Amino acid sequence: SAVISQKPSRDICQRGTSLTIQCQVDSQVTMMFWYRQQPGQSLTLIATANQGSEATYESGFVIDKFPISRPNLTFSTLTVSNMSPEDSSIYLCSVGGASNQPQHFGDGTRLSIL
Amino acid sequence: EDQVTQSPEALRLQEGESSSLNCSYTVSGLRGLFWYRQDPGKGPEFLFTLYSAGEEKEKERLKATLTKKESFLHITAPKPEDSATYLCAVPRETSGSRLTFGEGTQLTVNP
């Protein structure tokens, strides 16, 4: 399966600032996704990163707060904007192929907001 | 709405003590069920795909089974290195490329 690298692996940020998380895949993939995993909880899908078009956001997540880029088939970024302590979480990138296929995940970015 | 429920939330076993984890779902017309393992500080690691009722998959001490309403992850003679959170997920009815995850079962195997 694809090798997925996320940067940074962790960060501590001040409230009100923004952080951009990068996701790099070692092969071209059709679908890329961004998830949030709050402490002790399961994965919540933020958005699907579409190559060549705007990301598709899930209910409760908006582009102004979580802008996403997908410039090509191997790379995507997620920005967490105007951060507050409630944004402290693990942010995960995943990749998938055809419908009804499993996704494969990077190791995530552990984000803490002070 | 798609729902995936895992039980128990947490499970403690002694090394060698076999048990099962449960994943039940409400998606009609199931188009696949996936099991993942997640270690602390890591992303979920894909384990198994099941597509049809009656299907079974095995990997070392793990065996996943599927019925029309639920899946089980059987752990035979577990070792401490099997300690992790186990997640199951199903493709959404409305969009098969997107997944709905359960809350996970945190497994601890004591030596």
PDB file of C-alpha atoms in Angstrom:
ATOM      1  CA  SER A   1       0.000   0.000   0.000  1.00  0.00           C
ATOM      2  CA  ALA A   2       0.978   3.649  -0.380  1.00  0.00           C
ATOM      3  CA  VAL A   3       3.409   5.288   2.027  1.00  0.00           C
ATOM      4  CA  ILE A   4       1.864   8.403   3.514  1.00  0.00           C
ATOM      5  CA  SER A   5       3.956  11.057   5.232  1.00  0.00           C
ATOM      6  CA  GLN A   6       2.577  13.884   7.314  1.00  0.00           C
ATOM      7  CA  LYS A   7       4.374  16.977   8.500  1.00  0.00           C
ATOM      8  CA  PRO A   8       4.694  18.167  11.164  1.00  0.00           C
ATOM      9  CA  SER A   9       4.226  15.129  13.382  1.00  0.00           C
ATOM     10  CA  ARG A  10       3.361  17.392  16.292  1.00  0.00           C
ATOM     11  CA  ASP A  11       3.191  21.053  17.168  1.00  0.00           C
ATOM     12  CA  ILE A  12       2.250  23.367  19.979  1.00  0.00           C
ATOM     13  CA  CYS A  13       0.638  26.587  18.836  1.00  0.00           C
ATOM     14  CA  GLN A  14      -0.712  29.784  20.311  1.00  0.00           C
ATOM     15  CA  ARG A  15      -4.419  30.495  20.089  1.00  0.00           C
ATOM     16  CA  GLY A  16      -5.398  32.700  17.192  1.00  0.00           C
ATOM     17  CA  THR A  17      -2.639  31.428  14.925  1.00  0.00           C
ATOM     18  CA  SER A  18      -2.897  29.054  11.958  1.00  0.00           C
ATOM     19  CA  LEU A  19      -0.995  25.889  11.091  1.00  0.00           C
ATOM     20  CA  THR A  20      -0.697  24.100   7.778  1.00  0.00           C
ATOM     21  CA  ILE A  21      -0.311  20.324   7.792  1.00  0.00           C
ATOM     22  CA  GLN A  22       1.165  18.570   4.787  1.00  0.00           C
ATOM     23  CA  CYS A  23       0.365  15.098   3.475  1.00  0.00           C
ATOM     24  CA  GLN A  24       2.633  13.501   0.889  1.00  0.00           C
ATOM     25  CA  VAL A  25       1.968  10.134  -0.774  1.00  0.00           C
ATOM     26  CA  ASP A  26       4.584   8.090  -2.602  1.00  0.00           C
ATOM     27  CA  SER A  27       2.233   7.237  -5.466  1.00  0.00           C
ATOM     28  CA  GLN A  28      -0.664   8.876  -7.268  1.00  0.00           C
ATOM     29  CA  VAL A  29      -3.990   8.371  -5.521  1.00  0.00           C
ATOM     30  CA  THR A  30      -7.519   9.223  -6.474  1.00  0.00           C
ATOM     31  CA  MET A  31      -8.955  10.156  -3.120  1.00  0.00           C
ATOM     32  CA  MET A  32      -7.378  11.959  -0.179  1.00  0.00           C
ATOM     33  CA  PHE A  33      -9.179  12.615   3.083  1.00  0.00           C
ATOM     34  CA  TRP A  34      -8.599  14.626   6.238  1.00  0.00           C
ATOM     35  CA  TYR A  35      -9.809  13.418   9.626  1.00  0.00           C
ATOM     36  CA  ARG A  36      -9.783  14.734  13.159  1.00  0.00           C
ATOM     37  CA  GLN A  37      -9.347  12.431  16.142  1.00  0.00           C
ATOM     38  CA  GLN A  38      -9.968  14.036  19.489  1.00  0.00           C
ATOM     39  CA  PRO A  39      -8.408  12.476  22.587  1.00  0.00           C
ATOM     40  CA  GLY A  40      -9.856   9.057  23.329  1.00  0.00           C
ATOM     41  CA  GLN A  41     -12.308   9.281  20.453  1.00  0.00           C
ATOM     42  CA  SER A  42     -12.730   7.819  17.014  1.00  0.00           C
ATOM     43  CA  LEU A  43     -12.129   9.418  13.654  1.00  0.00           C
ATOM     44  CA  THR A  44     -14.306  12.214  12.302  1.00  0.00           C
ATOM     45  CA  LEU A  45     -14.062  13.067   8.625  1.00  0.00           C
ATOM     46  CA  ILE A  46     -13.359  16.754   8.022  1.00  0.00           C
ATOM     47  CA  ALA A  47     -13.311  16.811   4.232  1.00  0.00           C
ATOM     48  CA  THR A  48     -12.417  15.057   1.032  1.00  0.00           C
ATOM     49  CA  ALA A  49      -9.565  16.738  -0.838  1.00  0.00           C
ATOM     50  CA  ASN A  50     -10.382  16.816  -4.548  1.00  0.00           C
ATOM     51  CA  GLN A  51      -7.665  17.305  -7.115  1.00  0.00           C
ATOM     52  CA  GLY A  52      -8.401  20.276  -9.308  1.00  0.00           C
ATOM     53  CA  SER A  53     -11.500  21.418  -7.443  1.00  0.00           C
ATOM     54  CA  GLU A  54     -12.619  22.608  -4.029  1.00  0.00           C
ATOM     55  CA  ALA A  55     -12.655  20.191  -1.139  1.00  0.00           C
ATOM     56  CA  THR A  56     -15.931  18.623  -0.051  1.00  0.00           C
ATOM     57  CA  TYR A  57     -16.598  19.383   3.606  1.00  0.00           C
ATOM     58  CA  GLU A  58     -18.581  17.349   6.097  1.00  0.00           C
ATOM     59  CA  SER A  59     -21.349  18.813   8.182  1.00  0.00           C
ATOM     60  CA  GLY A  60     -19.890  20.957  10.956  1.00  0.00           C
ATOM     61  CA  PHE A  61     -16.676  21.791   9.112  1.00  0.00           C
ATOM     62  CA  VAL A  62     -16.203  24.900   6.974  1.00  0.00           C
ATOM     63  CA  ILE A  63     -13.652  26.044   4.465  1.00  0.00           C
ATOM     64  CA  ASP A  64     -12.806  29.248   6.343  1.00  0.00           C
ATOM     65  CA  LYS A  65     -11.711  27.235   9.354  1.00  0.00           C
ATOM     66  CA  PHE A  66     -10.113  24.291   7.526  1.00  0.00           C
ATOM     67  CA  PRO A  67      -8.920  25.376   4.078  1.00  0.00           C
ATOM     68  CA  ILE A  68      -7.581  22.461   2.046  1.00  0.00           C
ATOM     69  CA  SER A  69      -5.416  22.331  -1.034  1.00  0.00           C
ATOM     70  CA  ARG A  70      -4.855  19.422  -3.440  1.00  0.00           C
ATOM     71  CA  PRO A  71      -2.508  20.644  -6.169  1.00  0.00           C
ATOM     72  CA  ASN A  72      -1.766  17.180  -7.565  1.00  0.00           C
ATOM     73  CA  LEU A  73      -2.418  13.466  -7.087  1.00  0.00           C
ATOM     74  CA  THR A  74       0.284  12.958  -4.448  1.00  0.00           C
ATOM     75  CA  PHE A  75      -0.007  15.963  -2.131  1.00  0.00           C
ATOM     76  CA  SER A  76      -2.521  17.807   0.019  1.00  0.00           C
ATOM     77  CA  THR A  77      -2.499  20.355   2.814  1.00  0.00           C
ATOM     78  CA  LEU A  78      -4.923  21.110   5.614  1.00  0.00           C
ATOM     79  CA  THR A  79      -4.766  24.456   7.396  1.00  0.00           C
ATOM     80  CA  VAL A  80      -6.273  24.854  10.832  1.00  0.00           C
ATOM     81  CA  SER A  81      -7.099  28.560  11.061  1.00  0.00           C
ATOM     82  CA  ASN A  82      -7.535  30.906  14.001  1.00  0.00           C
ATOM     83  CA  MET A  83      -6.880  28.073  16.421  1.00  0.00           C
ATOM     84  CA  SER A  84      -8.472  27.722  19.833  1.00  0.00           C
ATOM     85  CA  PRO A  85      -7.863  25.107  22.547  1.00  0.00           C
ATOM     86  CA  GLU A  86     -10.849  23.148  21.190  1.00  0.00           C
ATOM     87  CA  ASP A  87      -8.794  22.469  18.045  1.00  0.00           C
ATOM     88  CA  SER A  88      -6.302  20.438  20.057  1.00  0.00           C
ATOM     89  CA  SER A  89      -6.513  17.071  18.376  1.00  0.00           C
ATOM     90  CA  ILE A  90      -4.798  14.614  16.092  1.00  0.00           C
ATOM     91  CA  TYR A  91      -5.248  15.396  12.405  1.00  0.00           C
ATOM     92  CA  LEU A  92      -4.926  12.467  10.048  1.00  0.00           C
ATOM     93  CA  CYS A  93      -4.554  12.221   6.308  1.00  0.00           C
ATOM     94  CA  SER A  94      -5.744   9.127   4.485  1.00  0.00           C
ATOM     95  CA  VAL A  95      -5.813   7.913   0.922  1.00  0.00           C
ATOM     96  CA  GLY A  96      -8.276   5.701  -0.891  1.00  0.00           C
ATOM     97  CA  GLY A  97      -9.021   4.369  -4.296  1.00  0.00           C
ATOM     98  CA  ALA A  98     -12.228   3.051  -5.676  1.00  0.00           C
ATOM     99  CA  SER A  99     -15.504   3.114  -3.838  1.00  0.00           C
ATOM    100  CA  ASN A 100     -15.952   0.503  -1.088  1.00  0.00           C
ATOM    101  CA  GLN A 101     -12.226   0.097  -0.634  1.00  0.00           C
ATOM    102  CA  PRO A 102     -10.273   0.596   2.599  1.00  0.00           C
ATOM    103  CA  GLN A 103      -8.341   3.771   3.248  1.00  0.00           C
ATOM    104  CA  HIS A 104      -4.741   3.940   4.390  1.00  0.00           C
ATOM    105  CA  PHE A 105      -3.532   6.474   6.910  1.00  0.00           C
ATOM    106  CA  GLY A 106      -0.544   8.570   7.740  1.00  0.00           C
ATOM    107  CA  ASP A 107       0.670   8.753  11.335  1.00  0.00           C
ATOM    108  CA  GLY A 108      -1.077  12.029  11.975  1.00  0.00           C
ATOM    109  CA  THR A 109      -0.229  15.451  13.355  1.00  0.00           C
ATOM    110  CA  ARG A 110      -0.692  15.905  17.064  1.00  0.00           C
ATOM    111  CA  LEU A 111      -1.710  19.512  17.623  1.00  0.00           C
ATOM    112  CA  SER A 112      -1.904  21.286  20.968  1.00  0.00           C
ATOM    113  CA  ILE A 113      -3.208  24.821  21.339  1.00  0.00           C
ATOM    114  CA  LEU A 114      -2.214  26.915  24.324  1.00  0.00           C
TER     115      LEU A 114
ATOM    116  CA  GLU B   1     -27.889   7.401   8.907  1.00  0.00           C
ATOM    117  CA  ASP B   2     -24.984   4.971   8.899  1.00  0.00           C
ATOM    118  CA  GLN B   3     -24.091   3.767  12.352  1.00  0.00           C
ATOM    119  CA  VAL B   4     -21.221   1.616  13.540  1.00  0.00           C
ATOM    120  CA  THR B   5     -21.089   0.462  17.146  1.00  0.00           C
ATOM    121  CA  GLN B   6     -18.190  -1.344  18.745  1.00  0.00           C
ATOM    122  CA  SER B   7     -18.148  -3.252  22.006  1.00  0.00           C
ATOM    123  CA  PRO B   8     -16.726  -3.422  24.508  1.00  0.00           C
ATOM    124  CA  GLU B   9     -15.175   0.037  24.767  1.00  0.00           C
ATOM    125  CA  ALA B  10     -12.237  -1.435  26.623  1.00  0.00           C
ATOM    126  CA  LEU B  11     -11.036  -4.967  27.240  1.00  0.00           C
ATOM    127  CA  ARG B  12      -8.288  -6.260  29.494  1.00  0.00           C
ATOM    128  CA  LEU B  13      -6.969  -9.763  28.918  1.00  0.00           C
ATOM    129  CA  GLN B  14      -4.234 -11.858  30.357  1.00  0.00           C
ATOM    130  CA  GLU B  15      -1.667 -13.123  27.910  1.00  0.00           C
ATOM    131  CA  GLY B  16      -3.064 -16.262  26.287  1.00  0.00           C
ATOM    132  CA  GLU B  17      -6.682 -15.468  27.193  1.00  0.00           C
ATOM    133  CA  SER B  18      -8.697 -15.532  23.963  1.00  0.00           C
ATOM    134  CA  SER B  19     -11.654 -13.205  23.368  1.00  0.00           C
ATOM    135  CA  SER B  20     -13.681 -11.391  20.724  1.00  0.00           C
ATOM    136  CA  LEU B  21     -14.434  -7.804  19.816  1.00  0.00           C
ATOM    137  CA  ASN B  22     -17.733  -6.851  18.241  1.00  0.00           C
ATOM    138  CA  CYS B  23     -18.641  -4.377  15.493  1.00  0.00           C
ATOM    139  CA  SER B  24     -22.306  -3.946  14.607  1.00  0.00           C
ATOM    140  CA  TYR B  25     -23.640  -1.728  11.841  1.00  0.00           C
ATOM    141  CA  THR B  26     -26.917  -0.357  10.545  1.00  0.00           C
ATOM    142  CA  VAL B  27     -25.916   0.229   6.947  1.00  0.00           C
ATOM    143  CA  SER B  28     -28.276  -1.595   4.643  1.00  0.00           C
ATOM    144  CA  GLY B  29     -26.726  -3.328   1.687  1.00  0.00           C
ATOM    145  CA  LEU B  30     -23.291  -3.643   3.236  1.00  0.00           C
ATOM    146  CA  ARG B  31     -20.542  -3.008   0.708  1.00  0.00           C
ATOM    147  CA  GLY B  32     -17.602  -3.912   2.872  1.00  0.00           C
ATOM    148  CA  LEU B  33     -16.332  -3.781   6.429  1.00  0.00           C
ATOM    149  CA  PHE B  34     -12.782  -2.873   7.400  1.00  0.00           C
ATOM    150  CA  TRP B  35     -10.812  -3.561  10.559  1.00  0.00           C
ATOM    151  CA  TYR B  36      -7.929  -1.373  11.652  1.00  0.00           C
ATOM    152  CA  ARG B  37      -5.428  -1.415  14.480  1.00  0.00           C
ATOM    153  CA  GLN B  38      -4.246   1.857  16.005  1.00  0.00           C
ATOM    154  CA  ASP B  39      -1.258   2.134  18.302  1.00  0.00           C
ATOM    155  CA  PRO B  40      -0.754   5.237  20.465  1.00  0.00           C
ATOM    156  CA  GLY B  41       0.749   8.075  18.464  1.00  0.00           C
ATOM    157  CA  LYS B  42       0.155   6.309  15.152  1.00  0.00           C
ATOM    158  CA  GLY B  43      -2.444   6.359  12.423  1.00  0.00           C
ATOM    159  CA  PRO B  44      -4.807   3.419  11.949  1.00  0.00           C
ATOM    160  CA  GLU B  45      -3.179   0.417  10.299  1.00  0.00           C
ATOM    161  CA  PHE B  46      -5.375  -1.540   7.916  1.00  0.00           C
ATOM    162  CA  LEU B  47      -5.926  -5.184   8.916  1.00  0.00           C
ATOM    163  CA  PHE B  48      -8.807  -6.810   7.041  1.00  0.00           C
ATOM    164  CA  THR B  49     -11.534  -6.303   4.493  1.00  0.00           C
ATOM    165  CA  LEU B  50     -14.715  -8.378   4.608  1.00  0.00           C
ATOM    166  CA  TYR B  51     -17.366  -8.152   1.908  1.00  0.00           C
ATOM    167  CA  SER B  52     -19.786 -11.037   2.324  1.00  0.00           C
ATOM    168  CA  ALA B  53     -21.637 -12.664   5.204  1.00  0.00           C
ATOM    169  CA  GLY B  54     -19.778 -15.818   6.163  1.00  0.00           C
ATOM    170  CA  GLU B  55     -16.436 -14.479   5.016  1.00  0.00           C
ATOM    171  CA  GLU B  56     -13.426 -14.916   7.304  1.00  0.00           C
ATOM    172  CA  LYS B  57      -9.925 -13.462   7.204  1.00  0.00           C
ATOM    173  CA  GLU B  58      -6.960 -14.401   9.396  1.00  0.00           C
ATOM    174  CA  LYS B  59      -3.653 -12.831  10.288  1.00  0.00           C
ATOM    175  CA  GLU B  60      -1.481 -14.328  12.987  1.00  0.00           C
ATOM    176  CA  ARG B  61      -3.591 -14.371  16.175  1.00  0.00           C
ATOM    177  CA  LEU B  62      -6.457 -12.376  14.654  1.00  0.00           C
ATOM    178  CA  LYS B  63      -9.462 -13.675  12.782  1.00  0.00           C
ATOM    179  CA  ALA B  64     -12.227 -11.450  11.460  1.00  0.00           C
ATOM    180  CA  THR B  65     -15.679 -12.788  10.632  1.00  0.00           C
ATOM    181  CA  LEU B  66     -18.767 -11.187   9.142  1.00  0.00           C
ATOM    182  CA  THR B  67     -22.513 -11.779   9.437  1.00  0.00           C
ATOM    183  CA  LYS B  68     -25.352  -9.739   7.963  1.00  0.00           C
ATOM    184  CA  LYS B  69     -25.486  -7.496  11.015  1.00  0.00           C
ATOM    185  CA  GLU B  70     -22.096  -7.570  12.684  1.00  0.00           C
ATOM    186  CA  SER B  71     -18.466  -8.498  12.556  1.00  0.00           C
ATOM    187  CA  PHE B  72     -16.253 -10.087  15.141  1.00  0.00           C
ATOM    188  CA  LEU B  73     -12.532  -9.816  15.611  1.00  0.00           C
ATOM    189  CA  HIS B  74     -11.394 -12.927  17.416  1.00  0.00           C
ATOM    190  CA  ILE B  75      -8.070 -12.791  19.213  1.00  0.00           C
ATOM    191  CA  THR B  76      -6.573 -16.173  19.992  1.00  0.00           C
ATOM    192  CA  ALA B  77      -3.909 -16.519  22.690  1.00  0.00           C
ATOM    193  CA  PRO B  78      -3.099 -12.794  22.643  1.00  0.00           C
ATOM    194  CA  LYS B  79       0.291 -11.366  23.504  1.00  0.00           C
ATOM    195  CA  PRO B  80       1.115  -7.990  25.059  1.00  0.00           C
ATOM    196  CA  GLU B  81       2.097  -6.680  21.618  1.00  0.00           C
ATOM    197  CA  ASP B  82      -1.527  -7.108  20.529  1.00  0.00           C
ATOM    198  CA  SER B  83      -2.436  -4.238  22.865  1.00  0.00           C
ATOM    199  CA  ALA B  84      -3.917  -1.451  20.752  1.00  0.00           C
ATOM    200  CA  THR B  85      -7.196   0.180  19.815  1.00  0.00           C
ATOM    201  CA  TYR B  86      -9.119  -1.779  17.193  1.00  0.00           C
ATOM    202  CA  LEU B  87     -11.415   0.155  14.902  1.00  0.00           C
ATOM    203  CA  CYS B  88     -13.967  -1.018  12.385  1.00  0.00           C
ATOM    204  CA  ALA B  89     -15.369   1.035   9.524  1.00  0.00           C
ATOM    205  CA  VAL B  90     -17.934   0.681   6.750  1.00  0.00           C
ATOM    206  CA  PRO B  91     -18.402   2.572   3.476  1.00  0.00           C
ATOM    207  CA  ARG B  92     -21.216   5.082   3.656  1.00  0.00           C
ATOM    208  CA  GLU B  93     -24.428   4.252   1.870  1.00  0.00           C
ATOM    209  CA  THR B  94     -24.436   7.671   0.220  1.00  0.00           C
ATOM    210  CA  SER B  95     -20.775   7.644  -0.769  1.00  0.00           C
ATOM    211  CA  GLY B  96     -18.830   4.418  -0.820  1.00  0.00           C
ATOM    212  CA  SER B  97     -15.452   6.168  -0.894  1.00  0.00           C
ATOM    213  CA  ARG B  98     -16.135   7.725   2.512  1.00  0.00           C
ATOM    214  CA  LEU B  99     -16.041   5.644   5.676  1.00  0.00           C
ATOM    215  CA  THR B 100     -17.981   5.650   8.923  1.00  0.00           C
ATOM    216  CA  PHE B 101     -15.852   4.536  11.864  1.00  0.00           C
ATOM    217  CA  GLY B 102     -16.869   2.952  15.118  1.00  0.00           C
ATOM    218  CA  GLU B 103     -15.605   4.296  18.428  1.00  0.00           C
ATOM    219  CA  GLY B 104     -13.074   1.524  18.784  1.00  0.00           C
ATOM    220  CA  THR B 105     -12.187  -1.084  21.391  1.00  0.00           C
ATOM    221  CA  GLN B 106      -9.099  -0.416  23.479  1.00  0.00           C
ATOM    222  CA  LEU B 107      -7.442  -3.777  24.096  1.00  0.00           C
ATOM    223  CA  THR B 108      -4.847  -4.285  26.814  1.00  0.00           C
ATOM    224  CA  VAL B 109      -3.075  -7.622  27.116  1.00  0.00           C
ATOM    225  CA  ASN B 110      -1.197  -8.085  30.352  1.00  0.00           C
ATOM    226  CA  PRO B 111       1.837 -10.376  30.550  1.00  0.00           C
TER     227      PRO B 111
END
